[in-house]
């Protein structure tokens, strides 16, 4: 059943996302030694430890939210193809978050394809599962795709979140839970929509 997004607003979007983390976050991140929630919380925690801006921390925290595609109404049990979780997530996020955060979600798969085309050493960072999905996602970008991708004004942040995506797959890392980051997520919503 497709959720009713018309009920989402600036005052309940953070709780909506927190609820997804709580109910669905324990799901396996296929082929990785972490759950989906741990993966996103690790990326956000590493960004915070590195003193990165809140846009990057929240971008890392939310970049894979579209993996819970049934929460976003795009999933169908008979799906046999890539469900483009990056678009599913970004479509909901863009109503509430600055474009830099939405772009970190929407383009995190493209960023992998971009980095594989432009930085040979980057490929070594990819997990086995990520190498596998790279093929399904179209492999490294062509020269034309690279040029087009570099025109995105949020390129730097998109790449930063992509590196956090790779970093947040550690079996041994403890992180705070979503509520710790919730005030920061709300700040990003307020920044985008203006404080009421
Ligand atoms: Fe990820």
PDB file of C-alpha atoms and ligand atoms in Angstrom:
ATOM      1  CA  UNK A   1       0.000   0.000   0.000  1.00  0.00           C
ATOM      2  CA  UNK A   2       1.358   3.377  -0.946  1.00  0.00           C
ATOM      3  CA  UNK A   3       1.806   5.669   2.046  1.00  0.00           C
ATOM      4  CA  UNK A   4      -0.161   8.905   2.057  1.00  0.00           C
ATOM      5  CA  UNK A   5       2.551  11.507   1.574  1.00  0.00           C
ATOM      6  CA  UNK A   6       0.036  14.342   1.630  1.00  0.00           C
ATOM      7  CA  UNK A   7       0.043  14.086   5.414  1.00  0.00           C
ATOM      8  CA  UNK A   8       3.770  14.761   5.595  1.00  0.00           C
ATOM      9  CA  UNK A   9       4.823  18.236   6.632  1.00  0.00           C
ATOM     10  CA  UNK A  10       7.706  20.089   8.222  1.00  0.00           C
ATOM     11  CA  UNK A  11       6.540  19.104  11.686  1.00  0.00           C
ATOM     12  CA  UNK A  12       6.286  15.355  11.124  1.00  0.00           C
ATOM     13  CA  UNK A  13       8.811  14.533   8.384  1.00  0.00           C
ATOM     14  CA  UNK A  14      11.636  13.928  10.872  1.00  0.00           C
ATOM     15  CA  UNK A  15       9.426  11.633  12.946  1.00  0.00           C
ATOM     16  CA  UNK A  16       8.360   9.861   9.733  1.00  0.00           C
ATOM     17  CA  UNK A  17      12.002   9.175   8.875  1.00  0.00           C
ATOM     18  CA  UNK A  18      12.822   8.215  12.477  1.00  0.00           C
ATOM     19  CA  UNK A  19       9.955   5.744  12.409  1.00  0.00           C
ATOM     20  CA  UNK A  20      11.364   4.134   9.245  1.00  0.00           C
ATOM     21  CA  UNK A  21      14.771   3.795  10.909  1.00  0.00           C
ATOM     22  CA  UNK A  22      13.155   2.190  13.928  1.00  0.00           C
ATOM     23  CA  UNK A  23      10.842  -0.217  12.102  1.00  0.00           C
ATOM     24  CA  UNK A  24      12.956  -1.076   9.102  1.00  0.00           C
ATOM     25  CA  UNK A  25      16.520  -0.170  10.055  1.00  0.00           C
ATOM     26  CA  UNK A  26      17.328  -3.663  11.289  1.00  0.00           C
ATOM     27  CA  UNK A  27      16.975  -5.058   7.805  1.00  0.00           C
ATOM     28  CA  UNK A  28      19.996  -6.572   6.192  1.00  0.00           C
ATOM     29  CA  UNK A  29      22.071  -4.480   3.818  1.00  0.00           C
ATOM     30  CA  UNK A  30      22.536  -7.245   1.303  1.00  0.00           C
ATOM     31  CA  UNK A  31      26.085  -8.550   1.193  1.00  0.00           C
ATOM     32  CA  UNK A  32      27.381  -6.106   3.838  1.00  0.00           C
ATOM     33  CA  UNK A  33      28.240  -6.800   7.503  1.00  0.00           C
ATOM     34  CA  UNK A  34      25.887  -4.038   8.735  1.00  0.00           C
ATOM     35  CA  UNK A  35      22.142  -3.416   8.841  1.00  0.00           C
ATOM     36  CA  UNK A  36      20.663  -0.605   6.751  1.00  0.00           C
ATOM     37  CA  UNK A  37      20.353   1.653   9.799  1.00  0.00           C
ATOM     38  CA  UNK A  38      23.911   0.934  10.946  1.00  0.00           C
ATOM     39  CA  UNK A  39      25.168   1.717   7.460  1.00  0.00           C
ATOM     40  CA  UNK A  40      23.564   5.159   7.329  1.00  0.00           C
ATOM     41  CA  UNK A  41      24.283   5.943  10.997  1.00  0.00           C
ATOM     42  CA  UNK A  42      27.937   5.005  10.503  1.00  0.00           C
ATOM     43  CA  UNK A  43      28.309   7.343   7.526  1.00  0.00           C
ATOM     44  CA  UNK A  44      26.724  10.189   9.495  1.00  0.00           C
ATOM     45  CA  UNK A  45      28.852   9.476  12.570  1.00  0.00           C
ATOM     46  CA  UNK A  46      32.091   9.399  10.568  1.00  0.00           C
ATOM     47  CA  UNK A  47      31.117  12.702   8.921  1.00  0.00           C
ATOM     48  CA  UNK A  48      30.473  14.244  12.341  1.00  0.00           C
ATOM     49  CA  UNK A  49      33.751  12.908  13.739  1.00  0.00           C
ATOM     50  CA  UNK A  50      35.530  14.469  10.767  1.00  0.00           C
ATOM     51  CA  UNK A  51      33.927  17.852  11.455  1.00  0.00           C
ATOM     52  CA  UNK A  52      31.956  17.893   8.218  1.00  0.00           C
ATOM     53  CA  UNK A  53      29.057  20.337   7.771  1.00  0.00           C
ATOM     54  CA  UNK A  54      25.552  19.324   8.791  1.00  0.00           C
ATOM     55  CA  UNK A  55      24.450  19.028   5.147  1.00  0.00           C
ATOM     56  CA  UNK A  56      27.000  16.249   4.658  1.00  0.00           C
ATOM     57  CA  UNK A  57      26.134  14.516   7.920  1.00  0.00           C
ATOM     58  CA  UNK A  58      22.414  14.530   7.097  1.00  0.00           C
ATOM     59  CA  UNK A  59      23.128  13.616   3.461  1.00  0.00           C
ATOM     60  CA  UNK A  60      25.013  10.525   4.643  1.00  0.00           C
ATOM     61  CA  UNK A  61      22.287   9.730   7.161  1.00  0.00           C
ATOM     62  CA  UNK A  62      19.536   9.792   4.546  1.00  0.00           C
ATOM     63  CA  UNK A  63      21.281   8.739   1.338  1.00  0.00           C
ATOM     64  CA  UNK A  64      19.892   5.191   1.353  1.00  0.00           C
ATOM     65  CA  UNK A  65      16.469   5.942   2.834  1.00  0.00           C
ATOM     66  CA  UNK A  66      14.947   4.942  -0.501  1.00  0.00           C
ATOM     67  CA  UNK A  67      16.122   1.383   0.066  1.00  0.00           C
ATOM     68  CA  UNK A  68      12.950   1.075   2.096  1.00  0.00           C
ATOM     69  CA  UNK A  69      11.122   1.403  -1.174  1.00  0.00           C
ATOM     70  CA  UNK A  70       7.849  -0.009   0.106  1.00  0.00           C
ATOM     71  CA  UNK A  71       7.742   2.967   2.479  1.00  0.00           C
ATOM     72  CA  UNK A  72       7.940   5.210  -0.546  1.00  0.00           C
ATOM     73  CA  UNK A  73       5.348   3.424  -2.599  1.00  0.00           C
ATOM     74  CA  UNK A  74       7.619   2.326  -5.415  1.00  0.00           C
ATOM     75  CA  UNK A  75       8.286  -1.259  -4.466  1.00  0.00           C
ATOM     76  CA  UNK A  76       6.409  -4.150  -5.993  1.00  0.00           C
ATOM     77  CA  UNK A  77       7.026  -7.760  -4.945  1.00  0.00           C
ATOM     78  CA  UNK A  78       7.268  -8.832  -8.596  1.00  0.00           C
ATOM     79  CA  UNK A  79      10.090  -6.400  -9.334  1.00  0.00           C
ATOM     80  CA  UNK A  80      12.890  -8.007 -11.301  1.00  0.00           C
ATOM     81  CA  UNK A  81      14.922  -4.889 -12.077  1.00  0.00           C
ATOM     82  CA  UNK A  82      16.809  -2.219 -10.178  1.00  0.00           C
ATOM     83  CA  UNK A  83      14.191  -0.274  -8.265  1.00  0.00           C
ATOM     84  CA  UNK A  84      16.249   2.911  -8.331  1.00  0.00           C
ATOM     85  CA  UNK A  85      16.184   3.430  -4.610  1.00  0.00           C
ATOM     86  CA  UNK A  86      18.114   6.660  -5.063  1.00  0.00           C
ATOM     87  CA  UNK A  87      15.206   8.267  -6.937  1.00  0.00           C
ATOM     88  CA  UNK A  88      12.562   6.921  -4.564  1.00  0.00           C
ATOM     89  CA  UNK A  89      14.327   8.506  -1.621  1.00  0.00           C
ATOM     90  CA  UNK A  90      15.081  11.809  -3.318  1.00  0.00           C
ATOM     91  CA  UNK A  91      11.500  12.320  -4.451  1.00  0.00           C
ATOM     92  CA  UNK A  92      10.285  12.463  -0.877  1.00  0.00           C
ATOM     93  CA  UNK A  93      13.317  14.292   0.494  1.00  0.00           C
ATOM     94  CA  UNK A  94      13.232  17.107  -2.067  1.00  0.00           C
ATOM     95  CA  UNK A  95      10.022  18.499  -0.591  1.00  0.00           C
ATOM     96  CA  UNK A  96      11.680  19.066   2.758  1.00  0.00           C
ATOM     97  CA  UNK A  97      15.461  19.276   2.405  1.00  0.00           C
ATOM     98  CA  UNK A  98      17.962  21.572   0.664  1.00  0.00           C
ATOM     99  CA  UNK A  99      18.915  20.426  -2.829  1.00  0.00           C
ATOM    100  CA  UNK A 100      22.416  19.526  -1.677  1.00  0.00           C
ATOM    101  CA  UNK A 101      20.988  16.833   0.629  1.00  0.00           C
ATOM    102  CA  UNK A 102      18.498  15.600  -1.961  1.00  0.00           C
ATOM    103  CA  UNK A 103      21.286  15.419  -4.546  1.00  0.00           C
ATOM    104  CA  UNK A 104      23.510  13.410  -2.195  1.00  0.00           C
ATOM    105  CA  UNK A 105      20.692  10.850  -2.128  1.00  0.00           C
ATOM    106  CA  UNK A 106      19.656  11.050  -5.783  1.00  0.00           C
ATOM    107  CA  UNK A 107      23.174  10.810  -7.159  1.00  0.00           C
ATOM    108  CA  UNK A 108      24.983   8.495  -4.777  1.00  0.00           C
ATOM    109  CA  UNK A 109      24.769   5.645  -7.277  1.00  0.00           C
ATOM    110  CA  UNK A 110      25.840   7.924 -10.130  1.00  0.00           C
ATOM    111  CA  UNK A 111      28.752   9.080  -7.939  1.00  0.00           C
ATOM    112  CA  UNK A 112      30.018   5.531  -7.724  1.00  0.00           C
ATOM    113  CA  UNK A 113      29.873   5.218 -11.507  1.00  0.00           C
ATOM    114  CA  UNK A 114      31.592   8.629 -11.776  1.00  0.00           C
ATOM    115  CA  UNK A 115      34.411   7.787  -9.376  1.00  0.00           C
ATOM    116  CA  UNK A 116      35.021   4.428 -11.046  1.00  0.00           C
ATOM    117  CA  UNK A 117      35.472   6.275 -14.336  1.00  0.00           C
ATOM    118  CA  UNK A 118      37.681   9.074 -13.014  1.00  0.00           C
ATOM    119  CA  UNK A 119      39.663   7.608 -10.101  1.00  0.00           C
ATOM    120  CA  UNK A 120      41.130   4.168 -10.757  1.00  0.00           C
ATOM    121  CA  UNK A 121      42.122   3.745  -7.090  1.00  0.00           C
ATOM    122  CA  UNK A 122      38.521   4.271  -6.001  1.00  0.00           C
ATOM    123  CA  UNK A 123      37.423   0.911  -7.367  1.00  0.00           C
ATOM    124  CA  UNK A 124      39.616  -0.768  -4.730  1.00  0.00           C
ATOM    125  CA  UNK A 125      37.459   0.738  -1.985  1.00  0.00           C
ATOM    126  CA  UNK A 126      34.297  -0.920  -3.192  1.00  0.00           C
ATOM    127  CA  UNK A 127      32.911  -3.880  -1.299  1.00  0.00           C
ATOM    128  CA  UNK A 128      32.168  -7.082  -3.232  1.00  0.00           C
ATOM    129  CA  UNK A 129      28.436  -6.313  -3.105  1.00  0.00           C
ATOM    130  CA  UNK A 130      29.055  -2.813  -4.412  1.00  0.00           C
ATOM    131  CA  UNK A 131      31.111  -4.115  -7.341  1.00  0.00           C
ATOM    132  CA  UNK A 132      28.242  -6.428  -8.200  1.00  0.00           C
ATOM    133  CA  UNK A 133      25.604  -3.680  -8.135  1.00  0.00           C
ATOM    134  CA  UNK A 134      27.904  -1.416 -10.147  1.00  0.00           C
ATOM    135  CA  UNK A 135      27.367  -3.700 -13.113  1.00  0.00           C
ATOM    136  CA  UNK A 136      23.577  -3.611 -12.672  1.00  0.00           C
ATOM    137  CA  UNK A 137      23.745   0.164 -12.409  1.00  0.00           C
ATOM    138  CA  UNK A 138      25.501   0.597 -15.737  1.00  0.00           C
ATOM    139  CA  UNK A 139      29.215   0.259 -14.888  1.00  0.00           C
ATOM    140  CA  UNK A 140      31.661   3.216 -14.919  1.00  0.00           C
ATOM    141  CA  UNK A 141      30.400   6.414 -16.599  1.00  0.00           C
ATOM    142  CA  UNK A 142      31.250   7.241 -20.188  1.00  0.00           C
ATOM    143  CA  UNK A 143      33.285  10.385 -20.923  1.00  0.00           C
ATOM    144  CA  UNK A 144      30.088  12.235 -21.843  1.00  0.00           C
ATOM    145  CA  UNK A 145      28.354  11.190 -18.649  1.00  0.00           C
ATOM    146  CA  UNK A 146      31.374  12.376 -16.643  1.00  0.00           C
ATOM    147  CA  UNK A 147      31.183  15.839 -18.196  1.00  0.00           C
ATOM    148  CA  UNK A 148      27.447  16.088 -17.537  1.00  0.00           C
ATOM    149  CA  UNK A 149      27.845  14.908 -13.956  1.00  0.00           C
ATOM    150  CA  UNK A 150      30.535  17.487 -13.231  1.00  0.00           C
ATOM    151  CA  UNK A 151      28.085  20.279 -14.033  1.00  0.00           C
ATOM    152  CA  UNK A 152      26.105  19.532 -10.855  1.00  0.00           C
ATOM    153  CA  UNK A 153      26.678  22.435  -8.416  1.00  0.00           C
ATOM    154  CA  UNK A 154      26.586  19.957  -5.524  1.00  0.00           C
ATOM    155  CA  UNK A 155      29.270  17.695  -7.008  1.00  0.00           C
ATOM    156  CA  UNK A 156      31.702  18.098  -4.086  1.00  0.00           C
ATOM    157  CA  UNK A 157      29.105  17.165  -1.466  1.00  0.00           C
ATOM    158  CA  UNK A 158      27.777  14.265  -3.557  1.00  0.00           C
ATOM    159  CA  UNK A 159      31.303  12.823  -3.761  1.00  0.00           C
ATOM    160  CA  UNK A 160      31.877  13.309  -0.041  1.00  0.00           C
ATOM    161  CA  UNK A 161      28.720  11.404   0.805  1.00  0.00           C
ATOM    162  CA  UNK A 162      29.738   8.663  -1.624  1.00  0.00           C
ATOM    163  CA  UNK A 163      33.006   8.187   0.277  1.00  0.00           C
ATOM    164  CA  UNK A 164      30.992   8.027   3.506  1.00  0.00           C
ATOM    165  CA  UNK A 165      28.811   5.404   1.847  1.00  0.00           C
ATOM    166  CA  UNK A 166      31.912   3.251   1.355  1.00  0.00           C
ATOM    167  CA  UNK A 167      33.179   3.979   4.877  1.00  0.00           C
ATOM    168  CA  UNK A 168      29.938   3.070   6.639  1.00  0.00           C
ATOM    169  CA  UNK A 169      30.135  -0.678   6.216  1.00  0.00           C
ATOM    170  CA  UNK A 170      32.082  -1.629   9.339  1.00  0.00           C
ATOM    171  CA  UNK A 171      31.056  -4.621  11.412  1.00  0.00           C
ATOM    172  CA  UNK A 172      32.719  -3.221  14.529  1.00  0.00           C
ATOM    173  CA  UNK A 173      31.521   0.383  14.738  1.00  0.00           C
ATOM    174  CA  UNK A 174      29.143   1.693  17.406  1.00  0.00           C
ATOM    175  CA  UNK A 175      27.067   4.778  16.627  1.00  0.00           C
ATOM    176  CA  UNK A 176      24.377   6.894  18.244  1.00  0.00           C
ATOM    177  CA  UNK A 177      20.811   6.089  17.136  1.00  0.00           C
ATOM    178  CA  UNK A 178      18.626   8.209  14.879  1.00  0.00           C
ATOM    179  CA  UNK A 179      17.187  10.378  17.708  1.00  0.00           C
ATOM    180  CA  UNK A 180      20.681  11.748  18.317  1.00  0.00           C
ATOM    181  CA  UNK A 181      20.697  13.179  14.791  1.00  0.00           C
ATOM    182  CA  UNK A 182      17.004  14.159  14.706  1.00  0.00           C
ATOM    183  CA  UNK A 183      17.520  17.799  15.828  1.00  0.00           C
ATOM    184  CA  UNK A 184      20.116  18.236  13.088  1.00  0.00           C
ATOM    185  CA  UNK A 185      17.751  16.741  10.510  1.00  0.00           C
ATOM    186  CA  UNK A 186      15.052  19.164  11.674  1.00  0.00           C
ATOM    187  CA  UNK A 187      17.500  22.068  11.319  1.00  0.00           C
ATOM    188  CA  UNK A 188      17.998  21.124   7.677  1.00  0.00           C
ATOM    189  CA  UNK A 189      14.211  21.069   7.131  1.00  0.00           C
ATOM    190  CA  UNK A 190      13.870  24.470   8.780  1.00  0.00           C
ATOM    191  CA  UNK A 191      16.754  25.787   6.701  1.00  0.00           C
ATOM    192  CA  UNK A 192      15.015  24.702   3.524  1.00  0.00           C
ATOM    193  CA  UNK A 193      11.479  25.761   4.399  1.00  0.00           C
ATOM    194  CA  UNK A 194      12.292  28.702   6.667  1.00  0.00           C
ATOM    195  CA  UNK A 195      11.567  28.619  10.369  1.00  0.00           C
ATOM    196  CA  UNK A 196       7.939  29.033  11.331  1.00  0.00           C
TER     197      UNK A 196
HETATM  198 FE1  LIG B   1      24.767   3.392   0.971  1.00  0.00          FE
END
